[in-house]
Amino acid sequence: MTQSIDRASTLTEQLVAWRRHLHMNPEVGFAEHQTAAYIESELRQMPGLVVSRPTQTSVLAVLKGQQAGRTVLLRADIDALPIHEENTFEFASQNAGVMHACGHDGHTAILLGVAKLLSERPEEVAGEIRMIFQHAEEVGPGGAEELVMDTPLMEGVDVVTGLHLNSSLPAGVVAVKPGAFMAAPDMLTLTIRGKGGHGAHPEQTVDPIAVGAQVVTNLQHVVSRNVAALDALVVSITLFQSGSTHNVIPDTALLQGTVRTFDAELRARAPQLIERVIKGVCDAHGATYELNYELGYRPLINTDWVAARLREIALETVGPELYQDAKPTMGGEDFSAYLQKAPGAYFNVGSASDAADSHWPHHHPRFTIDEASLETGVKMLHAAALNLGQLE
Ligand SMILES: [Zn+2]
Ligand SMILES: [Zn+2]
């Protein structure tokens, strides 16, 4: 274990260089052409890896170890977001309107680092390590689903792991949790149809803005009054568009939002609970509606034994003072797609520090990471690859 710690620290400069190159050249999901080409060319400089492209913008590197063992899949996501970066450091995005605001540049650099360490010492490696640089995590239906359903990536995989940098944890902290870890992010789109008219004569109209406003507030009633307090449910209306000027009541209002759950039964029940409120409010005020409810990624439920193993690895790798039991989050992750096919666990590495000004939330135009977290990520994932590959 100490060996992988020492070796990760020899990569510091290289990790920072990879991450900064990726940060300067972000691309959104399904369009990661330069990103994938860069990853592929870096991997091709490492001996012993078999490099391929499972899809147009994903890259796979496979290393066969010199001892018998299991097949382990390590995953990093590589896509950026349609956000205009507000950071001003010299490696800020050069692609206007696109930004690595979730830390996937860091994930990619970490997995490149792990590939390098593993490729230098195949004699240490048991089994087969597949390293997938996955496209389109931020764009539904997600790159993971495509890799799992349409390519042979998961054939023969015994266990899968990966990590997300986390700006709400101090840099260097590793956090692991068995069981329910991240939520299912489902989406709703609602069109409310009223009857437009003059702003001075609302009595002659059915005002879709007034109805929509009641829908928004009444939906919180589903969360607070229809669902048990300990069954996690979040309903957020995140888009409300209607009207064009100050004296015209419009015909329609468009609302969109996200519905987050962990529990399968509640997830299945949520659409009915939500529609009952929408229908009740619309009926009461003479409006009609169309509701489109789309299921997003599955909830991310870590396999208990893999999470327990990662916890042990973290305690040895970073030590008890930098280890935390992770808390579940209502965020969604398409890593859950891999867990349909094999046991596995996803974990967090903290990336926040005052020195790097990296407390900003994920998806914020000022988001960044403390680059010291890259080394922690490499230590953890490298140790996990060696450990999980071993036969019992
Ligand atoms: Zn994200
Ligand atoms: Zn992310």
Short mmCIF file of C-alpha atoms and ligand atoms in Angstrom, two decimals:
data_model
loop_
_atom_site.label_atom_id
_atom_site.label_comp_id
_atom_site.label_asym_id
_atom_site.label_seq_id
_atom_site.Cartn_x
_atom_site.Cartn_y
_atom_site.Cartn_z
CA MET A 1 0.00 0.00 0.00
CA THR A 2 2.74 2.45 0.94
CA GLN A 3 4.29 1.71 -2.44
CA SER A 4 1.28 3.07 -4.33
CA ILE A 5 1.26 6.13 -2.08
CA ASP A 6 4.90 6.94 -2.86
CA ARG A 7 4.45 6.29 -6.54
CA ALA A 8 1.38 8.54 -6.81
CA SER A 9 3.41 11.45 -5.46
CA THR A 10 5.90 11.10 -8.35
CA LEU A 11 3.02 11.95 -10.72
CA THR A 12 2.04 15.31 -9.20
CA GLU A 13 3.27 17.52 -12.04
CA GLN A 14 1.92 15.22 -14.71
CA LEU A 15 -1.51 15.06 -13.04
CA VAL A 16 -1.71 18.84 -12.90
CA ALA A 17 -0.63 19.15 -16.54
CA TRP A 18 -3.28 16.65 -17.70
CA ARG A 19 -6.00 18.29 -15.64
CA ARG A 20 -5.13 21.81 -16.83
CA HIS A 21 -5.02 20.77 -20.48
CA LEU A 22 -8.46 19.18 -20.11
CA HIS A 23 -9.77 22.15 -18.14
CA MET A 24 -8.71 24.57 -20.91
CA ASN A 25 -10.32 22.46 -23.61
CA PRO A 26 -13.73 21.35 -22.33
CA GLU A 27 -16.33 19.63 -24.49
CA VAL A 28 -19.94 18.72 -23.65
CA GLY A 29 -21.34 15.19 -23.61
CA PHE A 30 -21.37 13.21 -26.89
CA ALA A 31 -19.07 15.87 -28.43
CA GLU A 32 -15.85 14.99 -26.57
CA HIS A 33 -13.86 14.46 -29.80
CA GLN A 34 -10.67 16.36 -28.89
CA THR A 35 -10.90 15.13 -25.31
CA ALA A 36 -11.08 11.48 -26.37
CA ALA A 37 -8.24 11.96 -28.90
CA TYR A 38 -6.07 13.49 -26.16
CA ILE A 39 -6.81 10.70 -23.69
CA GLU A 40 -6.12 8.08 -26.35
CA SER A 41 -2.77 9.62 -27.30
CA GLU A 42 -1.68 9.82 -23.66
CA LEU A 43 -2.67 6.18 -23.05
CA ARG A 44 -0.84 5.02 -26.18
CA GLN A 45 2.42 6.25 -24.62
CA MET A 46 1.97 3.82 -21.73
CA PRO A 47 3.36 0.32 -22.28
CA GLY A 48 1.20 -2.79 -22.10
CA LEU A 49 -2.21 -1.14 -22.45
CA VAL A 50 -4.69 -2.21 -25.11
CA VAL A 51 -6.46 1.00 -26.09
CA SER A 52 -9.75 1.17 -28.00
CA ARG A 53 -12.81 3.32 -28.60
CA PRO A 54 -16.00 1.55 -27.50
CA THR A 55 -18.03 4.53 -28.79
CA GLN A 56 -17.03 7.62 -30.79
CA THR A 57 -16.01 9.69 -27.78
CA SER A 58 -15.21 7.15 -25.06
CA VAL A 59 -11.82 5.49 -24.58
CA LEU A 60 -11.02 2.12 -23.02
CA ALA A 61 -7.62 0.98 -21.79
CA VAL A 62 -7.18 -2.65 -20.75
CA LEU A 63 -4.26 -4.01 -18.78
CA LYS A 64 -3.85 -7.74 -18.27
CA GLY A 65 -2.06 -8.42 -15.01
CA GLN A 66 0.62 -11.05 -14.58
CA GLN A 67 -1.25 -12.86 -11.78
CA ALA A 68 -4.60 -14.61 -11.92
CA GLY A 69 -7.40 -12.47 -10.59
CA ARG A 70 -10.70 -10.76 -11.17
CA THR A 71 -11.77 -8.33 -13.86
CA VAL A 72 -12.06 -4.85 -12.38
CA LEU A 73 -13.62 -1.87 -14.14
CA LEU A 74 -12.39 1.62 -13.17
CA ARG A 75 -14.48 4.49 -14.49
CA ALA A 76 -13.83 8.20 -15.04
CA ASP A 77 -16.27 10.54 -16.77
CA ILE A 78 -14.78 13.04 -19.24
CA ASP A 79 -17.49 15.52 -20.29
CA ALA A 80 -17.93 19.20 -19.42
CA LEU A 81 -21.00 21.42 -19.05
CA PRO A 82 -22.64 24.22 -21.07
CA ILE A 83 -21.56 26.87 -18.54
CA HIS A 84 -19.49 29.99 -19.19
CA GLU A 85 -16.47 29.89 -16.89
CA GLU A 86 -15.93 32.86 -14.56
CA ASN A 87 -12.54 31.74 -13.25
CA THR A 88 -9.66 33.86 -14.45
CA PHE A 89 -6.66 31.56 -13.89
CA GLU A 90 -4.42 30.97 -16.88
CA PHE A 91 -5.86 27.53 -17.59
CA ALA A 92 -9.51 28.69 -17.65
CA SER A 93 -11.71 27.37 -20.45
CA GLN A 94 -10.77 28.48 -23.95
CA ASN A 95 -14.05 27.17 -25.30
CA ALA A 96 -16.60 29.94 -24.63
CA GLY A 97 -19.78 28.71 -22.98
CA VAL A 98 -18.33 25.33 -22.05
CA MET A 99 -16.65 24.53 -18.77
CA HIS A 100 -15.38 21.65 -16.65
CA ALA A 101 -17.57 22.73 -13.72
CA CYS A 102 -18.11 19.29 -12.19
CA GLY A 103 -14.51 18.06 -11.82
CA HIS A 104 -14.54 15.50 -14.65
CA ASP A 105 -11.24 17.00 -15.86
CA GLY A 106 -9.84 15.87 -12.50
CA HIS A 107 -11.42 12.40 -12.78
CA THR A 108 -9.83 11.96 -16.21
CA ALA A 109 -6.41 13.05 -14.96
CA ILE A 110 -6.71 10.67 -11.99
CA LEU A 111 -7.55 7.67 -14.17
CA LEU A 112 -4.70 8.53 -16.56
CA GLY A 113 -2.42 8.55 -13.51
CA VAL A 114 -3.71 5.15 -12.39
CA ALA A 115 -3.21 3.77 -15.92
CA LYS A 116 0.38 5.00 -15.84
CA LEU A 117 1.16 3.42 -12.47
CA LEU A 118 -0.47 0.11 -13.40
CA SER A 119 1.24 -0.03 -16.80
CA GLU A 120 4.66 0.50 -15.22
CA ARG A 121 4.31 -2.56 -12.97
CA PRO A 122 2.05 -5.22 -14.55
CA GLU A 123 3.73 -7.82 -12.32
CA GLU A 124 1.84 -6.29 -9.36
CA VAL A 125 -1.51 -6.57 -11.08
CA ALA A 126 -3.90 -9.47 -10.54
CA GLY A 127 -6.60 -10.14 -13.10
CA GLU A 128 -7.62 -7.66 -15.75
CA ILE A 129 -8.07 -3.94 -15.18
CA ARG A 130 -10.38 -2.14 -17.60
CA MET A 131 -10.20 1.63 -17.44
CA ILE A 132 -13.13 3.36 -19.09
CA PHE A 133 -13.00 7.07 -19.88
CA GLN A 134 -16.72 7.55 -20.21
CA HIS A 135 -18.42 10.20 -22.32
CA ALA A 136 -21.63 12.11 -21.56
CA GLU A 137 -22.28 11.72 -17.85
CA GLU A 138 -24.06 15.08 -17.71
CA VAL A 139 -26.38 14.44 -20.66
CA GLY A 140 -29.29 12.00 -20.39
CA PRO A 141 -29.68 9.15 -21.23
CA GLY A 142 -25.98 9.14 -20.38
CA GLY A 143 -22.83 7.61 -21.77
CA ALA A 144 -22.76 4.83 -19.16
CA GLU A 145 -26.07 3.43 -20.36
CA GLU A 146 -24.78 3.35 -23.94
CA LEU A 147 -21.56 1.57 -22.90
CA VAL A 148 -23.45 -0.95 -20.76
CA MET A 149 -26.23 -1.71 -23.24
CA ASP A 150 -24.56 -1.33 -26.65
CA THR A 151 -20.95 -2.46 -26.14
CA PRO A 152 -19.26 -5.54 -24.60
CA LEU A 153 -17.56 -3.39 -21.93
CA MET A 154 -19.24 -5.12 -18.97
CA GLU A 155 -18.85 -8.68 -20.25
CA GLY A 156 -16.92 -10.60 -17.63
CA VAL A 157 -16.51 -7.64 -15.27
CA ASP A 158 -16.50 -8.86 -11.64
CA VAL A 159 -16.45 -5.54 -9.81
CA VAL A 160 -16.58 -1.83 -10.68
CA THR A 161 -15.45 1.33 -8.92
CA GLY A 162 -14.94 5.02 -9.56
CA LEU A 163 -14.90 8.31 -7.76
CA HIS A 164 -16.28 11.83 -7.82
CA LEU A 165 -14.36 14.82 -6.53
CA ASN A 166 -16.50 16.70 -4.03
CA SER A 167 -16.23 20.41 -3.28
CA SER A 168 -18.13 20.10 -0.01
CA LEU A 169 -15.37 17.92 1.49
CA PRO A 170 -11.86 19.16 2.37
CA ALA A 171 -9.15 18.27 -0.16
CA GLY A 172 -7.61 14.90 0.63
CA VAL A 173 -10.64 13.45 2.44
CA VAL A 174 -11.99 10.13 1.16
CA ALA A 175 -15.65 9.32 1.87
CA VAL A 176 -17.36 5.98 1.31
CA LYS A 177 -20.87 4.73 2.01
CA PRO A 178 -22.49 1.30 1.62
CA GLY A 179 -26.03 1.11 0.21
CA ALA A 180 -28.06 4.06 -1.11
CA PHE A 181 -25.58 6.79 -2.05
CA MET A 182 -27.06 8.93 -4.83
CA ALA A 183 -30.62 9.54 -5.96
CA ALA A 184 -32.59 8.80 -9.12
CA PRO A 185 -32.94 12.14 -10.96
CA ASP A 186 -36.28 12.02 -12.79
CA MET A 187 -37.62 14.94 -14.82
CA LEU A 188 -41.01 16.52 -15.38
CA THR A 189 -42.20 18.91 -18.06
CA LEU A 190 -45.59 20.50 -17.56
CA THR A 191 -47.56 22.70 -19.93
CA ILE A 192 -50.50 24.51 -18.35
CA ARG A 193 -53.09 25.75 -20.84
CA GLY A 194 -55.33 28.59 -19.78
CA LYS A 195 -56.98 31.33 -21.81
CA GLY A 196 -55.16 34.55 -22.55
CA GLY A 197 -56.54 38.07 -22.58
CA HIS A 198 -56.08 41.64 -21.36
CA GLY A 199 -54.13 42.10 -18.16
CA ALA A 200 -56.85 44.50 -16.95
CA HIS A 201 -59.57 41.85 -17.27
CA PRO A 202 -58.39 38.63 -15.63
CA GLU A 203 -62.05 37.63 -15.12
CA GLN A 204 -62.24 36.97 -18.88
CA THR A 205 -59.17 34.74 -18.84
CA VAL A 206 -57.79 31.58 -17.29
CA ASP A 207 -54.42 32.83 -16.08
CA PRO A 208 -51.81 30.08 -16.53
CA ILE A 209 -49.24 32.03 -14.51
CA ALA A 210 -51.49 32.22 -11.45
CA VAL A 211 -52.34 28.52 -11.83
CA GLY A 212 -48.69 27.60 -12.37
CA ALA A 213 -47.63 29.49 -9.25
CA GLN A 214 -50.13 27.45 -7.21
CA VAL A 215 -48.85 24.25 -8.78
CA VAL A 216 -45.30 25.14 -7.73
CA THR A 217 -46.24 25.77 -4.09
CA ASN A 218 -48.68 22.84 -3.87
CA LEU A 219 -46.07 20.39 -5.15
CA GLN A 220 -44.10 20.99 -1.95
CA HIS A 221 -47.17 19.64 -0.15
CA VAL A 222 -46.44 16.25 -1.77
CA VAL A 223 -42.99 16.31 -0.17
CA SER A 224 -44.06 17.54 3.27
CA ARG A 225 -47.51 15.92 3.69
CA ASN A 226 -47.81 12.86 1.39
CA VAL A 227 -44.44 11.21 1.96
CA ALA A 228 -42.93 10.04 5.24
CA ALA A 229 -40.25 12.37 6.56
CA LEU A 230 -37.55 9.69 6.40
CA ASP A 231 -38.35 8.67 2.80
CA ALA A 232 -36.19 11.06 0.86
CA LEU A 233 -38.00 12.98 -1.89
CA VAL A 234 -37.05 16.28 -3.50
CA VAL A 235 -39.28 18.07 -6.01
CA SER A 236 -37.76 21.24 -7.51
CA ILE A 237 -39.41 23.30 -10.22
CA THR A 238 -36.42 24.80 -11.98
CA LEU A 239 -37.97 26.43 -15.04
CA PHE A 240 -41.13 28.56 -15.31
CA GLN A 241 -41.70 30.33 -18.63
CA SER A 242 -44.77 32.30 -19.58
CA GLY A 243 -45.91 35.58 -21.00
CA SER A 244 -44.27 38.26 -23.12
CA THR A 245 -45.25 41.67 -21.78
CA HIS A 246 -46.82 43.58 -18.87
CA ASN A 247 -50.45 43.89 -19.97
CA VAL A 248 -51.24 40.55 -21.62
CA ILE A 249 -52.26 37.40 -19.79
CA PRO A 250 -50.74 34.55 -21.81
CA ASP A 251 -52.39 31.31 -22.92
CA THR A 252 -49.84 28.88 -21.57
CA ALA A 253 -47.10 28.37 -19.02
CA LEU A 254 -44.24 25.93 -19.31
CA LEU A 255 -42.72 24.40 -16.17
CA GLN A 256 -39.89 21.93 -15.77
CA GLY A 257 -38.39 20.33 -12.74
CA THR A 258 -36.53 17.47 -11.17
CA VAL A 259 -37.81 14.75 -8.85
CA ARG A 260 -35.22 12.92 -6.72
CA THR A 261 -35.71 9.64 -4.84
CA PHE A 262 -33.66 6.66 -3.59
CA ASP A 263 -36.42 4.18 -2.92
CA ALA A 264 -37.87 2.21 -5.88
CA GLU A 265 -41.39 2.11 -4.46
CA LEU A 266 -41.48 5.86 -3.80
CA ARG A 267 -39.93 6.52 -7.19
CA ALA A 268 -42.77 4.56 -8.83
CA ARG A 269 -45.42 6.34 -6.73
CA ALA A 270 -44.09 9.90 -7.19
CA PRO A 271 -45.59 10.55 -10.67
CA GLN A 272 -49.12 9.80 -9.43
CA LEU A 273 -48.70 11.95 -6.32
CA ILE A 274 -47.42 14.82 -8.44
CA GLU A 275 -50.06 14.52 -11.13
CA ARG A 276 -52.85 14.44 -8.54
CA VAL A 277 -51.75 17.89 -7.33
CA ILE A 278 -51.36 19.29 -10.84
CA LYS A 279 -54.76 17.97 -11.91
CA GLY A 280 -56.45 19.26 -8.75
CA VAL A 281 -55.07 22.78 -9.11
CA CYS A 282 -55.75 22.97 -12.86
CA ASP A 283 -59.30 21.61 -12.47
CA ALA A 284 -60.05 24.05 -9.67
CA HIS A 285 -59.20 26.98 -11.91
CA GLY A 286 -60.45 25.79 -15.29
CA ALA A 287 -57.04 25.17 -16.82
CA THR A 288 -55.89 22.03 -18.64
CA TYR A 289 -52.40 20.54 -18.67
CA GLU A 290 -50.01 18.15 -20.32
CA LEU A 291 -47.50 16.35 -18.13
CA ASN A 292 -44.46 14.55 -19.46
CA TYR A 293 -42.63 12.57 -16.79
CA GLU A 294 -39.28 11.06 -17.75
CA LEU A 295 -37.27 8.59 -15.72
CA GLY A 296 -33.59 9.53 -15.45
CA TYR A 297 -30.61 7.55 -14.12
CA ARG A 298 -31.25 4.79 -11.61
CA PRO A 299 -30.47 5.48 -7.97
CA LEU A 300 -26.84 4.68 -7.15
CA ILE A 301 -26.83 1.88 -4.58
CA ASN A 302 -23.32 0.79 -3.54
CA THR A 303 -22.70 -2.93 -2.97
CA ASP A 304 -21.99 -3.39 0.72
CA TRP A 305 -18.89 -5.61 0.46
CA VAL A 306 -17.23 -3.38 -2.14
CA ALA A 307 -17.93 -0.27 -0.06
CA ALA A 308 -16.50 -2.04 3.01
CA ARG A 309 -13.36 -2.91 1.02
CA LEU A 310 -12.98 0.68 -0.21
CA ARG A 311 -13.33 1.91 3.36
CA GLU A 312 -10.49 -0.38 4.47
CA ILE A 313 -8.38 0.78 1.53
CA ALA A 314 -9.05 4.42 2.43
CA LEU A 315 -8.12 3.87 6.06
CA GLU A 316 -4.79 2.38 4.95
CA THR A 317 -4.18 4.82 2.11
CA VAL A 318 -5.11 8.23 3.53
CA GLY A 319 -5.41 7.27 7.20
CA PRO A 320 -8.31 7.56 9.67
CA GLU A 321 -7.94 11.34 10.03
CA LEU A 322 -8.77 11.85 6.34
CA TYR A 323 -11.47 9.18 6.13
CA GLN A 324 -15.21 9.95 6.50
CA ASP A 325 -18.36 7.89 6.18
CA ALA A 326 -20.09 9.54 3.22
CA LYS A 327 -23.59 10.95 3.51
CA PRO A 328 -26.15 10.10 0.85
CA THR A 329 -26.84 12.90 -1.65
CA MET A 330 -29.85 13.77 -3.81
CA GLY A 331 -27.51 14.24 -6.78
CA GLY A 332 -27.77 11.70 -9.61
CA GLU A 333 -24.96 9.76 -11.38
CA ASP A 334 -24.98 7.46 -14.36
CA PHE A 335 -22.35 5.28 -12.63
CA SER A 336 -25.52 3.50 -11.46
CA ALA A 337 -25.79 1.95 -14.96
CA TYR A 338 -22.69 -0.21 -14.38
CA LEU A 339 -24.12 -1.50 -11.10
CA GLN A 340 -26.93 -3.25 -12.97
CA LYS A 341 -24.32 -5.64 -14.36
CA ALA A 342 -21.75 -6.07 -11.60
CA PRO A 343 -21.28 -5.31 -7.92
CA GLY A 344 -19.39 -2.13 -7.17
CA ALA A 345 -19.15 1.08 -5.23
CA TYR A 346 -18.66 4.75 -5.99
CA PHE A 347 -16.85 7.05 -3.57
CA ASN A 348 -15.92 10.70 -3.03
CA VAL A 349 -12.59 12.49 -2.76
CA GLY A 350 -12.71 15.97 -1.23
CA SER A 351 -11.46 18.84 -3.41
CA ALA A 352 -12.14 21.95 -1.32
CA SER A 353 -9.57 24.28 0.20
CA ASP A 354 -9.22 27.97 0.97
CA ALA A 355 -5.86 28.07 -0.79
CA ALA A 356 -7.38 26.93 -4.09
CA ASP A 357 -10.66 28.86 -3.53
CA SER A 358 -12.41 25.61 -4.36
CA HIS A 359 -15.47 25.62 -2.09
CA TRP A 360 -17.77 26.66 -4.96
CA PRO A 361 -20.57 24.18 -5.64
CA HIS A 362 -20.43 21.79 -8.58
CA HIS A 363 -21.93 23.30 -11.78
CA HIS A 364 -21.07 26.85 -10.58
CA PRO A 365 -19.14 29.10 -13.04
CA ARG A 366 -16.43 29.51 -10.37
CA PHE A 367 -16.10 25.78 -9.63
CA THR A 368 -12.54 24.50 -9.36
CA ILE A 369 -10.59 21.89 -7.41
CA ASP A 370 -7.58 21.85 -5.15
CA GLU A 371 -5.18 19.92 -7.39
CA ALA A 372 -3.74 18.10 -4.35
CA SER A 373 -6.95 16.02 -4.51
CA LEU A 374 -5.70 14.48 -7.78
CA GLU A 375 -2.95 12.63 -5.95
CA THR A 376 -5.41 11.37 -3.32
CA GLY A 377 -7.65 10.11 -6.11
CA VAL A 378 -4.76 8.25 -7.78
CA LYS A 379 -3.65 6.64 -4.50
CA MET A 380 -7.17 5.43 -3.75
CA LEU A 381 -8.06 4.18 -7.21
CA HIS A 382 -4.68 2.55 -7.78
CA ALA A 383 -4.87 0.75 -4.43
CA ALA A 384 -8.48 -0.25 -5.19
CA ALA A 385 -7.50 -1.69 -8.58
CA LEU A 386 -4.73 -3.82 -7.04
CA ASN A 387 -6.87 -4.92 -4.12
CA LEU A 388 -10.13 -5.69 -5.94
CA GLY A 389 -8.26 -7.67 -8.61
CA GLN A 390 -6.98 -10.17 -6.03
CA LEU A 391 -8.85 -13.45 -5.74
CA GLU A 392 -10.14 -14.12 -2.23
ZN ZN B 1 -22.12 17.28 -12.70
ZN ZN B 2 -20.05 15.02 -12.13
#
